[in-house]
Coordinates of C-alpha atoms in Angstrom, one line a residue:
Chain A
X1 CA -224.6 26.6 132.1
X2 CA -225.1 27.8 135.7
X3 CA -224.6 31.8 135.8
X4 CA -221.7 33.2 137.2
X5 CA -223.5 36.1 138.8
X6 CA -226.9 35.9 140.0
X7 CA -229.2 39.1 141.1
X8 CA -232.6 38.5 142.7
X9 CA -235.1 40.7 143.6
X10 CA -232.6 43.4 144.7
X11 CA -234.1 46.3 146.5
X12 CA -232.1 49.1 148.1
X13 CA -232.9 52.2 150.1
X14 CA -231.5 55.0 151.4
X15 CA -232.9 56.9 154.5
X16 CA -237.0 56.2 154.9
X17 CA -238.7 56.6 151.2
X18 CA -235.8 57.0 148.8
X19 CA -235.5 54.1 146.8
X20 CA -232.5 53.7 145.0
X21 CA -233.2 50.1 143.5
X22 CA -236.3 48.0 143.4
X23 CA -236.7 44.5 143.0
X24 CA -233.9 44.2 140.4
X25 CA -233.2 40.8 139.3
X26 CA -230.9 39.8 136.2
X27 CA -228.0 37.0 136.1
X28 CA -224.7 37.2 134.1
X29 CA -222.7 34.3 132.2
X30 CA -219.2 33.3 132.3
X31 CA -217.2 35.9 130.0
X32 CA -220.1 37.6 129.5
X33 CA -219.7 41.7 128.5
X34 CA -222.7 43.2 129.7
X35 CA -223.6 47.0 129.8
X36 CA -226.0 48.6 132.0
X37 CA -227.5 51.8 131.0
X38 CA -230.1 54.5 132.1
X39 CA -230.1 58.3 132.9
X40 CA -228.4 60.1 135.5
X41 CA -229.5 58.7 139.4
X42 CA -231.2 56.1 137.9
X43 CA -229.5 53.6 140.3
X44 CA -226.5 52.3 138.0
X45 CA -223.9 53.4 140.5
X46 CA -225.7 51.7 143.3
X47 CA -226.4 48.4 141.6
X48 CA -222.7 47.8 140.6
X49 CA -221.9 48.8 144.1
X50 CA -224.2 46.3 145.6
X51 CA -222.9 43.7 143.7
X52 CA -219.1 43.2 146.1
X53 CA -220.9 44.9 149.1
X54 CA -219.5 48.4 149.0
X55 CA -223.2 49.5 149.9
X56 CA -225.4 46.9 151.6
X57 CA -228.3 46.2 149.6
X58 CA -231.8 46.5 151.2
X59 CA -233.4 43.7 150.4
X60 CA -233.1 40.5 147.9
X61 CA -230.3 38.0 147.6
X62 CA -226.8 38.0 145.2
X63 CA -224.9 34.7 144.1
X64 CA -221.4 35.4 143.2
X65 CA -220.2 31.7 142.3
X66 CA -220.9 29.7 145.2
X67 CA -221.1 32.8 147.8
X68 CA -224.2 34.0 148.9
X69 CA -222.9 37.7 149.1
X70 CA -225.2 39.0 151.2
X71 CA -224.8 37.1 154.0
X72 CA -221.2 36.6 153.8
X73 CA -218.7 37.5 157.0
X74 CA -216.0 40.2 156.9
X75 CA -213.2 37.7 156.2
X76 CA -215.2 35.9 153.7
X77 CA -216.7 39.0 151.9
X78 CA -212.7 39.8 151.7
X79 CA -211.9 36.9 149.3
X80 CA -215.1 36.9 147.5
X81 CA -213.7 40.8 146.0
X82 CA -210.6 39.6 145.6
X83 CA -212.3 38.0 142.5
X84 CA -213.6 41.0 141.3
X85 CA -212.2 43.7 140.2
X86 CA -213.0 47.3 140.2
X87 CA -212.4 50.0 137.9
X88 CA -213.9 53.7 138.4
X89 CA -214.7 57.0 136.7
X90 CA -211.8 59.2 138.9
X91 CA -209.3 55.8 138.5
X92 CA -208.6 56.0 142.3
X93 CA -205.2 55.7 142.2
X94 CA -202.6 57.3 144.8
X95 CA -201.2 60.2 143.1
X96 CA -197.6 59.9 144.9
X97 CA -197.3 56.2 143.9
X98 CA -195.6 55.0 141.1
X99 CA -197.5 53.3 138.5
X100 CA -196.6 49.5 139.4
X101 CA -197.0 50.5 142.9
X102 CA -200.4 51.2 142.4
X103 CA -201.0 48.1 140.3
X104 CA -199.4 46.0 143.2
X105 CA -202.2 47.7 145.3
X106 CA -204.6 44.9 143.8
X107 CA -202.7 42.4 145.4
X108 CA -203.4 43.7 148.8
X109 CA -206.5 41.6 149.5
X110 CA -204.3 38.3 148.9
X111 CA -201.6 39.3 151.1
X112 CA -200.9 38.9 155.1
X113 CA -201.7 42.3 156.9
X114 CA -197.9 42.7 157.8
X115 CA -196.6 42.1 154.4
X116 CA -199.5 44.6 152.9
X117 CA -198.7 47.1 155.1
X118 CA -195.1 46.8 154.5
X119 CA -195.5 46.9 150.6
X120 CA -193.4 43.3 150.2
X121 CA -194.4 42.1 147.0
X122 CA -192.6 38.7 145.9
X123 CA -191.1 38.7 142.1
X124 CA -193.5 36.6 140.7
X125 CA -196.0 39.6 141.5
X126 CA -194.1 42.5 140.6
X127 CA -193.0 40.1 137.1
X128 CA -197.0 39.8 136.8
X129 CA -197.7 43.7 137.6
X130 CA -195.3 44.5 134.5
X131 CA -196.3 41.9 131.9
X132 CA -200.2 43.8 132.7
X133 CA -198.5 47.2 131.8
X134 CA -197.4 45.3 129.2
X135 CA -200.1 44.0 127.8
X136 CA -202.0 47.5 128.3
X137 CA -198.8 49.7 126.8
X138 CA -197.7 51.2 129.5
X139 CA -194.5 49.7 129.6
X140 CA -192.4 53.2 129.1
X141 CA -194.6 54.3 132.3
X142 CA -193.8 51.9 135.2
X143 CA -192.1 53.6 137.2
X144 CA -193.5 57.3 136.9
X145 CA -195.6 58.6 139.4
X146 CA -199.6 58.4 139.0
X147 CA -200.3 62.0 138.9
X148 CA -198.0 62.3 136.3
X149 CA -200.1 60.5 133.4
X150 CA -203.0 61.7 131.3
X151 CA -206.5 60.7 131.9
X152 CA -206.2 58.0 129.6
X153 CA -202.9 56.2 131.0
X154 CA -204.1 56.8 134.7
X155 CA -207.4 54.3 133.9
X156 CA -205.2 51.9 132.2
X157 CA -203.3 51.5 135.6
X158 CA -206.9 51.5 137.4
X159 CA -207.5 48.2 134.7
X160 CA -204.1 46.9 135.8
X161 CA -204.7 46.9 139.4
X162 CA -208.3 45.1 138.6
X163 CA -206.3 42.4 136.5
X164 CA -203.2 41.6 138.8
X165 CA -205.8 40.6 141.3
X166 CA -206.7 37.4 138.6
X167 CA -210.2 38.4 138.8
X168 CA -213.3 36.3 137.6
X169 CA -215.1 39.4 136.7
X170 CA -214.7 43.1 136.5
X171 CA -217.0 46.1 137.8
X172 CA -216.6 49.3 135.7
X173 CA -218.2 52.1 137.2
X174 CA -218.7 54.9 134.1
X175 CA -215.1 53.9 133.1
X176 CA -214.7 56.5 130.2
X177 CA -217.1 59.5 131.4
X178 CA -214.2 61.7 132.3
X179 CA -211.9 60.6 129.0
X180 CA -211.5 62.1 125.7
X181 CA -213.4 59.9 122.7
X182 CA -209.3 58.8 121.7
X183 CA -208.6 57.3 125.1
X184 CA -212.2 56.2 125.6
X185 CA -212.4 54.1 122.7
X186 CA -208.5 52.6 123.5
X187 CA -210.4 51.5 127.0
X188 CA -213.5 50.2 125.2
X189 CA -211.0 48.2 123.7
X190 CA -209.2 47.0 126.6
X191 CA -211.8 46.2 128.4
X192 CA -213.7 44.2 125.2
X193 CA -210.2 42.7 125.0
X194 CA -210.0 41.5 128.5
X195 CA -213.7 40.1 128.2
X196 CA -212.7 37.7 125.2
X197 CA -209.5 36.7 125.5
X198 CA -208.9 35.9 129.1
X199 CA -212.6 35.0 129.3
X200 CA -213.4 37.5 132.3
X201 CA -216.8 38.7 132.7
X202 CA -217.2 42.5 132.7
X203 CA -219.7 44.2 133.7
X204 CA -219.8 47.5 132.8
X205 CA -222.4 51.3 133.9
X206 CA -222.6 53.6 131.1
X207 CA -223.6 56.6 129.9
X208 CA -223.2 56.4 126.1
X209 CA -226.1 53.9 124.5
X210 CA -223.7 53.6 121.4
X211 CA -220.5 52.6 122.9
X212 CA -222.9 50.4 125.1
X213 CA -224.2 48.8 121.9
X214 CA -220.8 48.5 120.2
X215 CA -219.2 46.6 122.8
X216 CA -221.1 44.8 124.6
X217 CA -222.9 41.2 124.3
X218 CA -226.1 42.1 126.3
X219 CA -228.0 45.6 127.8
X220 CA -229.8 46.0 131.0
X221 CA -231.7 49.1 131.2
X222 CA -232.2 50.4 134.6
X223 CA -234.7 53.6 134.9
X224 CA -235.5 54.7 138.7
X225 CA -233.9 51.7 140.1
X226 CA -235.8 49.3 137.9
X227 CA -235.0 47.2 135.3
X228 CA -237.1 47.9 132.2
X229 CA -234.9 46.3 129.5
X230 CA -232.8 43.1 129.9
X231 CA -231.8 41.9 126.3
X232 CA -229.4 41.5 123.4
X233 CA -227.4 44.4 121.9
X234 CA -228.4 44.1 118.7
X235 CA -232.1 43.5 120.0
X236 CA -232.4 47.6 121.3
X237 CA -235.0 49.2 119.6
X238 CA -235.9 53.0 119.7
X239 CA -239.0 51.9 121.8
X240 CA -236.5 50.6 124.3
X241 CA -234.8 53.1 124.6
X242 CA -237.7 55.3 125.1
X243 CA -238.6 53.4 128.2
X244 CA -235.2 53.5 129.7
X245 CA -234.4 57.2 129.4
X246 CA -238.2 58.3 129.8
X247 CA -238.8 61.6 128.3
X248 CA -235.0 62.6 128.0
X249 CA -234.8 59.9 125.0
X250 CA -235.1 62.9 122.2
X251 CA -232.2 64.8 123.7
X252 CA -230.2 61.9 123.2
X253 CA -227.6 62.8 120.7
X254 CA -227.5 59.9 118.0
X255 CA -228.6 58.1 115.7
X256 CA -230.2 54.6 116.8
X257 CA -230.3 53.3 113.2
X258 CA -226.9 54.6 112.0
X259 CA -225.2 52.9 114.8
X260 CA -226.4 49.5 113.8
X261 CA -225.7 49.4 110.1
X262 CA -222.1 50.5 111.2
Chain B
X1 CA -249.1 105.5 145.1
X2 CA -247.1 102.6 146.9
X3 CA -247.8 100.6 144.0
X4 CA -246.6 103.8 141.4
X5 CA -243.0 103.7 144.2
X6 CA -242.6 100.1 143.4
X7 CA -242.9 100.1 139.3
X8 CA -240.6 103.0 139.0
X9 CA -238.3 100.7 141.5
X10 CA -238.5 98.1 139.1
X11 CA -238.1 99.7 135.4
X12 CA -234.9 102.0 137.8
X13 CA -233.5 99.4 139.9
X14 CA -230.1 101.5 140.2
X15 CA -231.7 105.2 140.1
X16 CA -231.5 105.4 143.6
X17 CA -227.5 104.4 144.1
X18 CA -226.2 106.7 141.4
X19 CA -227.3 109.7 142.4
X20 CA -226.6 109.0 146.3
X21 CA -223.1 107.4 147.9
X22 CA -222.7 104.0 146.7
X23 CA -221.1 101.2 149.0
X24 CA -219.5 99.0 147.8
X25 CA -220.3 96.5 150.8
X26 CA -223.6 96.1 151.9
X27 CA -224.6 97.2 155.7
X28 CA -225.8 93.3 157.1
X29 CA -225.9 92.6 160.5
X30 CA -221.9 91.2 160.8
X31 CA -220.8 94.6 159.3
X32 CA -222.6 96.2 162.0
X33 CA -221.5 93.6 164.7
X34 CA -217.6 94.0 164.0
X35 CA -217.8 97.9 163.4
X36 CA -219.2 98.4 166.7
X37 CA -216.8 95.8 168.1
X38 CA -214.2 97.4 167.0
X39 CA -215.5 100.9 168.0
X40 CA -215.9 99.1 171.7
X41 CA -211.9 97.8 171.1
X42 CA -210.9 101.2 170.4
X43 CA -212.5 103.4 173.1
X44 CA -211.6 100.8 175.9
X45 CA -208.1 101.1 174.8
X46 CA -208.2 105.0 175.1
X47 CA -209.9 104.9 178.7
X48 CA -207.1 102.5 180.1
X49 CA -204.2 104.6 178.6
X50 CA -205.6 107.3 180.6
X51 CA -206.9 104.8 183.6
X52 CA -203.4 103.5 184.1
X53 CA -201.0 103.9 187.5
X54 CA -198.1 105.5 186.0
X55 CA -196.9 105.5 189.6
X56 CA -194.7 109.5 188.5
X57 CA -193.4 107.9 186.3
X58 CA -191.6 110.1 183.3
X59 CA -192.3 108.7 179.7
X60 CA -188.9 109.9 178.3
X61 CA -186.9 108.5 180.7
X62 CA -188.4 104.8 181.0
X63 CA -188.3 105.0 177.0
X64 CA -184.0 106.1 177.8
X65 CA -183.8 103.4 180.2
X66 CA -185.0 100.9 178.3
X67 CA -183.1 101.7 175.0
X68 CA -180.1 101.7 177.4
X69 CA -180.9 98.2 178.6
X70 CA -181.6 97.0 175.3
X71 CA -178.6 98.2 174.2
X72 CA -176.2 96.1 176.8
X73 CA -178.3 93.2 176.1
X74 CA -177.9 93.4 172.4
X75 CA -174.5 95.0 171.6
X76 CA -172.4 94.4 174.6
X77 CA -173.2 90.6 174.9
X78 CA -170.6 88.2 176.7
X79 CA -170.4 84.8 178.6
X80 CA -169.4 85.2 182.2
X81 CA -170.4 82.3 183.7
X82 CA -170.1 79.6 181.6
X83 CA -168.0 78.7 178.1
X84 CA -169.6 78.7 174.7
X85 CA -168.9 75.0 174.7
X86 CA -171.2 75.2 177.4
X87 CA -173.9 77.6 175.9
X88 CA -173.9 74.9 172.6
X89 CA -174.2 72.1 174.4
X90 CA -177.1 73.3 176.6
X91 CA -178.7 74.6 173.3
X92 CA -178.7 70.7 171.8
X93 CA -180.0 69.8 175.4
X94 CA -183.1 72.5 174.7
X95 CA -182.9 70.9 170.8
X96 CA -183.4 67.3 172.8
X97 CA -186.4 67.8 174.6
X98 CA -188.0 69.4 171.7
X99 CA -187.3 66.5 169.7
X100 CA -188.0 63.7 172.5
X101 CA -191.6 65.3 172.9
X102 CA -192.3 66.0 169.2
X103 CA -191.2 62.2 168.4
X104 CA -193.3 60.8 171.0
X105 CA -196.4 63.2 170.3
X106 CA -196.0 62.1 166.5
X107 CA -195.8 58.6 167.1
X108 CA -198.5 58.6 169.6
X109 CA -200.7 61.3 167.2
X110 CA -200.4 58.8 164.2
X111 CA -202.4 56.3 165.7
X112 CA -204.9 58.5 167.4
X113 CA -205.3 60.9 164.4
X114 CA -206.5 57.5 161.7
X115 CA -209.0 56.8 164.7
X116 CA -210.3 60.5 164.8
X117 CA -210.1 61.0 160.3
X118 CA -213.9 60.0 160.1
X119 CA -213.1 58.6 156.7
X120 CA -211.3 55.8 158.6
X121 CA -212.9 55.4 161.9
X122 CA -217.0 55.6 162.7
X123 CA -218.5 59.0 163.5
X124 CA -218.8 58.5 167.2
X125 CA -215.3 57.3 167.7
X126 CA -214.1 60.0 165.5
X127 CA -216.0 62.6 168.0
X128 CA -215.0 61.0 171.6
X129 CA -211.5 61.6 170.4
X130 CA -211.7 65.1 168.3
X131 CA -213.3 66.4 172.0
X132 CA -211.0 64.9 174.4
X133 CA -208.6 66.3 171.8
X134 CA -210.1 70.0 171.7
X135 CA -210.1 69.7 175.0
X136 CA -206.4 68.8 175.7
X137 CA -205.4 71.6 173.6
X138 CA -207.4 74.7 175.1
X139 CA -205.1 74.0 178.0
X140 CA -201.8 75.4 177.5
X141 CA -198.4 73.6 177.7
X142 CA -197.1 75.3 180.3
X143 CA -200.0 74.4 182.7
X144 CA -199.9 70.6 181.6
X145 CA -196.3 70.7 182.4
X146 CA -197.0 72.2 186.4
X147 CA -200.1 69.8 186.5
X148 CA -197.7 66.9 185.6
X149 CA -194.8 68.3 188.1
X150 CA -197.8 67.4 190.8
X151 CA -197.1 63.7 190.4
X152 CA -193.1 63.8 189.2
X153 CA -192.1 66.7 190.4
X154 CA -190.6 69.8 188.9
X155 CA -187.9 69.2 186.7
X156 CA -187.1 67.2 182.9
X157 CA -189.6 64.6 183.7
X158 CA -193.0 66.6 183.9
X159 CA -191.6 69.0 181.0
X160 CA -191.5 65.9 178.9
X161 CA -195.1 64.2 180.0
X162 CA -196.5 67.6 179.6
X163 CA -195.1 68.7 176.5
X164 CA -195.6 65.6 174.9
X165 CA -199.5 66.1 176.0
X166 CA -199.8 68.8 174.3
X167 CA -197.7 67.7 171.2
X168 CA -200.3 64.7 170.6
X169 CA -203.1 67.2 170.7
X170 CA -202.3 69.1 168.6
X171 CA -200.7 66.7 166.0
X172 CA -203.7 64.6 166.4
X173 CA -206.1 67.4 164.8
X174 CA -203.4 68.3 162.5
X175 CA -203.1 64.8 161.4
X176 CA -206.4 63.6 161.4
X177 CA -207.4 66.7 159.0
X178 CA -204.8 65.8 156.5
X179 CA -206.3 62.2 156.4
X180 CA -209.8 63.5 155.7
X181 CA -208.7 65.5 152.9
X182 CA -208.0 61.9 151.3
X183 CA -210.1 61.2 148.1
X184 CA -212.7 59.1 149.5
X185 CA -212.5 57.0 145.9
X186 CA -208.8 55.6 146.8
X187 CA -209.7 53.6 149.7
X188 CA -212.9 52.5 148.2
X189 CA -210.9 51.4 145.6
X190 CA -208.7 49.2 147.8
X191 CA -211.6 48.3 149.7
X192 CA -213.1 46.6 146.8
X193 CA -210.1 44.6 145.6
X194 CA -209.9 43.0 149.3
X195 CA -207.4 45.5 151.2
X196 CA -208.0 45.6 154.9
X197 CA -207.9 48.6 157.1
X198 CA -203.8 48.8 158.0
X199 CA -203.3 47.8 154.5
X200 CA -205.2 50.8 153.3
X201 CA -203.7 53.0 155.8
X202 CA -200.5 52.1 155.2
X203 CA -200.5 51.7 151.5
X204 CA -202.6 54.8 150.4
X205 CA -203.8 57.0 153.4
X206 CA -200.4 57.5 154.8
X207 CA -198.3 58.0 151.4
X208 CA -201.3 60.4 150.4
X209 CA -201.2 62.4 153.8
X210 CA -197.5 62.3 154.2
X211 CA -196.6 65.7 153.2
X212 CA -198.5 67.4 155.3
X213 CA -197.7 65.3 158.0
X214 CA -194.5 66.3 157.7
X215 CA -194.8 70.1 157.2
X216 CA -197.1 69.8 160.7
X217 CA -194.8 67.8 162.3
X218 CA -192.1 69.9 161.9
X219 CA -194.2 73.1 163.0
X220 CA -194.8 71.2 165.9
X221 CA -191.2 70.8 166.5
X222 CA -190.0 74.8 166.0
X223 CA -193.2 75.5 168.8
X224 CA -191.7 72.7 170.9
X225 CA -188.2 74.3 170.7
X226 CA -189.3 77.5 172.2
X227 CA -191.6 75.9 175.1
X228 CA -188.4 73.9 175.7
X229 CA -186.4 77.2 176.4
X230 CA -189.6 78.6 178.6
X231 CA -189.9 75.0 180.2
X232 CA -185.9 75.3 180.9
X233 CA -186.5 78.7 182.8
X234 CA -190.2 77.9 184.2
X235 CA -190.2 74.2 185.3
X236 CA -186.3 73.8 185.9
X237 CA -186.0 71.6 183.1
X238 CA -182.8 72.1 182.2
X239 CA -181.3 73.5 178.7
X240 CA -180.5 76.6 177.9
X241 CA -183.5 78.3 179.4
X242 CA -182.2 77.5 182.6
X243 CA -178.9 79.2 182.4
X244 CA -181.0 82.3 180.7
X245 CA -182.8 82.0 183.9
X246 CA -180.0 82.2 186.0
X247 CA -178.2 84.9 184.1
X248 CA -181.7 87.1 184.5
X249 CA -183.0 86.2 188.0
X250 CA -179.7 85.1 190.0
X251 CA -176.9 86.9 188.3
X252 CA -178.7 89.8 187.0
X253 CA -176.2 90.1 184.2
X254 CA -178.0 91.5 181.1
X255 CA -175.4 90.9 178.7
X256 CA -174.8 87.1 179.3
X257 CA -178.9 87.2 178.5
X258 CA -178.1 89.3 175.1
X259 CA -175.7 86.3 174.6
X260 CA -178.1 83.4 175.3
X261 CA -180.8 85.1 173.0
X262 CA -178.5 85.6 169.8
X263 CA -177.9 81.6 170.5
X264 CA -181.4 80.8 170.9
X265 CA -182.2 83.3 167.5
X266 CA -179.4 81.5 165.7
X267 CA -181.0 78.0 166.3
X268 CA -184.3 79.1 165.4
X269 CA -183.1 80.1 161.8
X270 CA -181.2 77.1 160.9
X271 CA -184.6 75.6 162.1
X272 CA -186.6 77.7 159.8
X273 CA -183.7 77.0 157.2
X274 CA -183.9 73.6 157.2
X275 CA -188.0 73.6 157.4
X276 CA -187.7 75.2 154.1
X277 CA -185.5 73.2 152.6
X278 CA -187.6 69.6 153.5
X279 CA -190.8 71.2 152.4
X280 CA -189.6 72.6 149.0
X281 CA -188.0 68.8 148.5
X282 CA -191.4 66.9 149.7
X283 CA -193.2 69.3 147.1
X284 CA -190.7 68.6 144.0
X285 CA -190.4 64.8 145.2

């Protein structure tokens, strides 16, 4: 089966000798939930970023589909991200919208400038918006404003807004670092949810090795903008580990070989 | 020895303050800079009371004279030369050109300030405007208005081209600072689902912004209000600066002034009134 998502030789750098990524290379299936892991600045932020062009890689080449991202025009860069979706550690929503407001903002990149900008959204949308809110229990919330939910419910609406826009795969950028281990686990959920049932690929930074190891089907391990461990899940040894969080692996606070027998 | 002075320094750091005065602000170099500009403030102020031409004149009775004056302007006011019908509808002429310029600097500041909001513009773009802007704004109202009376003339048309000049510069750094306080996240967001630019602008940037926008819009409008009175006087614009004009220069009555002022003060607290009132509802809303 030809990949879905193809990363070659990826390089990235900021200013003259920072390297935030280098040669990272790694390709992801259809409905695929893969995890990518590593310590603080090790470059996970950048690589998902990479991936729909929100920073311009360096170096290498990115297959999205059929779309040679890199090299793709404004216009044409446009409808490859309407594909993918986006979800992200602060949620990003607009605090004085309501919630289905803010999930109709997904359908922007779909819409004619004029119609965007005058927030015309036909029924079929809006019907669409709250079946999502729906789906992801929010149905009591759709009309309160953003800033009036929890941490929880606001990145529920941040996973709407990726799914109105029919995506074929979904970015998460540290998606439960800033949430309580309740609401983290009910987005865990969501998102493993989203990955097998409507068969969307998600691909997903984090910072906990045992949620990572939970959820998803496969690992990469990124340390200082390198790959060092591309593999199963259930394949993560201690070793690996090692090498992807360096000398910071003791501090880790678990227990490798309790989280596999659970 | 030194080196004995510095270990007792260390095991005592303190020793030295307790016994002596203590302040409780160090003596840096901008404590010294604005006490001595101060000091400077002060004895300048002393030499030109004394360096004054008081031309004989006697302190008691210019202070008599003036309470007396004050006193026909304020409790003896009256309209002599035209009706309060009159007086009301020259105030909502004042009211107009404050509005007309404050509409037209808004409209014209919206699109200028998202161009200068470096979050939504490039950096050079962003600068080009914010100095033309600084620029237009270190000039004051009244001067744009008597460079614009060059080409139209003295009179309602250069108040408005001038006044609205001034408006836009000032709404487009008030405007273009409330954008930049935007979380940067939000319209990253929308950037990576596909959004273009007006879309973003219009769909986050703008709802975001919008109280402030509003609170500096109408700011803009209460300062417009009293150059429209001073424009009505200064640049024959019309209003009721113009008949406060007339009553001070060409009638020389003082109480049809008292009159015009306790309009004018009247209007500028239903103003303030009603600013209240919007902002306390955009804060609950």
């Amino acid at each position: 089966m030809k990949a879905l998502l193809e990363v070659n030789h990826l390089t990235k750098q900021f200013g003259k000798d920072s390297k935030a990524l280098t040669d990272v290379s790694f390709s992801v299936q259809e409905g695929e939930f893969v995890s990518i892991i590593g310590p603080s600045g090790a470059g996970k932020s950048t690589l998902l970023r990479c991936i729909n062009r929100m920073i311009d890689a360096t170096g290498g080449d990115i297959r999205f589909q059929d779309s040679q991202v890199m090299n793709l025009k404004k216009k044409e860069l446009k409808q490859v991200r309407t594909k993918i979706g986006m979800i992200f550690q602060h949620y990003n929503l607009v605090n004085r919208l309501s919630v289905i407001e803010n999930t109709l903002h997904g359908k922007l990149g779909t819409k004619s400038t004029l119609a965007g900008v005058l927030g015309l959204y036909s029924k079929e949308e809006k019907q669409q918006a709250v079946q999502i809110l729906n789906v992801l229990g929010l149905n009591e919330m759709i009309y309160k404003r953003a800033d009036q939910l929890s941490g929880g419910q606001k990145q529920r609406v941040g996973i709407a807004r990726a799914l109105i826009q029919n995506p074929r795969m979904l970015l998460c950028d540290e998606p439960i670092a800033s949430l309580d281990p309740n609401s983290a686990k009910v987005i865990m959920d969501h998102l493993k949810k989203v990955s097998t049932t409507m068969g969307i690929t998600v691909v997903v930074n984090l910072h906990q090795v045992d949620v990572a190891i939970k959820y998803s089907d496969r690992i990469i391990g990124i340390n200082k903008g390198q790959v060092v461990y591309n593999g199963s899940a259930k394949g993560l040894t201690s070793e690996d580990i090692q090498r992807i969080y360096g000398s910071e692996a003791d501090d880790l606070i678990f227990d490798i070989g309790g989280i596999h027998a659970g | 020895m030194e080196v004995k002075e510095q270990l007792r320094n260390v095991t005592a750091p303190a020793d030295h303050l307790i016994g002596g005065r203590m302040p409780a602000k160090p003596l840096n170099k901008a404590a010294i800079v604005t006490r001595l500009t101060l000091y400077t403030l002060a004895v300048l102020t002393i030499y030109a009371f004394f360096s004054f031409d008081y031309k004989e004149l006697d302190f008691m009775d210019a202070l008599l004279g003036t309470f007396a004056n004050l006193k026909t302007i304020f409790l003896e006011p009256h309209l002599k030369h035209f009706s309060f019908g009159h007086a009301l509808y020259q105030v909502m002429v004042t009211l107009g050109l404050a509005f007309l310029t404050t509409l037209f600097g808004a409209i014209i500041a919206i699109l200028f300030g998202l161009l200068a909001a470096e979050n939504l513009s490039s950096k050079k773009t962003s600068m080009v405007i914010k100095s033309l802007v600084a620029f237009i704004r270190a000039v004051p109202t009244v001067l744009w208005v008597l460079i614009f009376a060059v080409a139209a003339g003295l009179g309602s048309t250069a108040a408005v081209i001038g006044m609205t000049f001034h408006s836009i510069g000032y709404l487009i750094k008030a405007y273009s600072e409330s954008f930049e306080e935007m979380d940067r996240g939000v319209i990253e967001a929308l950037q990576a689902s596909g959004a273009n630019w007006w879309q973003i602008v219009f769909q986050a940037v703008i709802p975001s912004s919008i109280t402030y926008m509003i609170s500096w819009t109408f700011l803009r409008f209460e300062i417009n209000f009293a150059v429209a009175v001073a424009m009505g006087a200064a640049a024959g614009a019309g209003g009721i600066g113009y008949d406060m004009f007339m009553a001070s220069s060409f009638y020389l009555d003082m109480r049809e002034i008292g009159a015009i002022t306790y309009f004018i003060l009247a209007v500028a607290i239903i103003l303030e009134i009603f600013a209240a009132k919007i902002k306390r509802k955009l804060k609950t809303a």
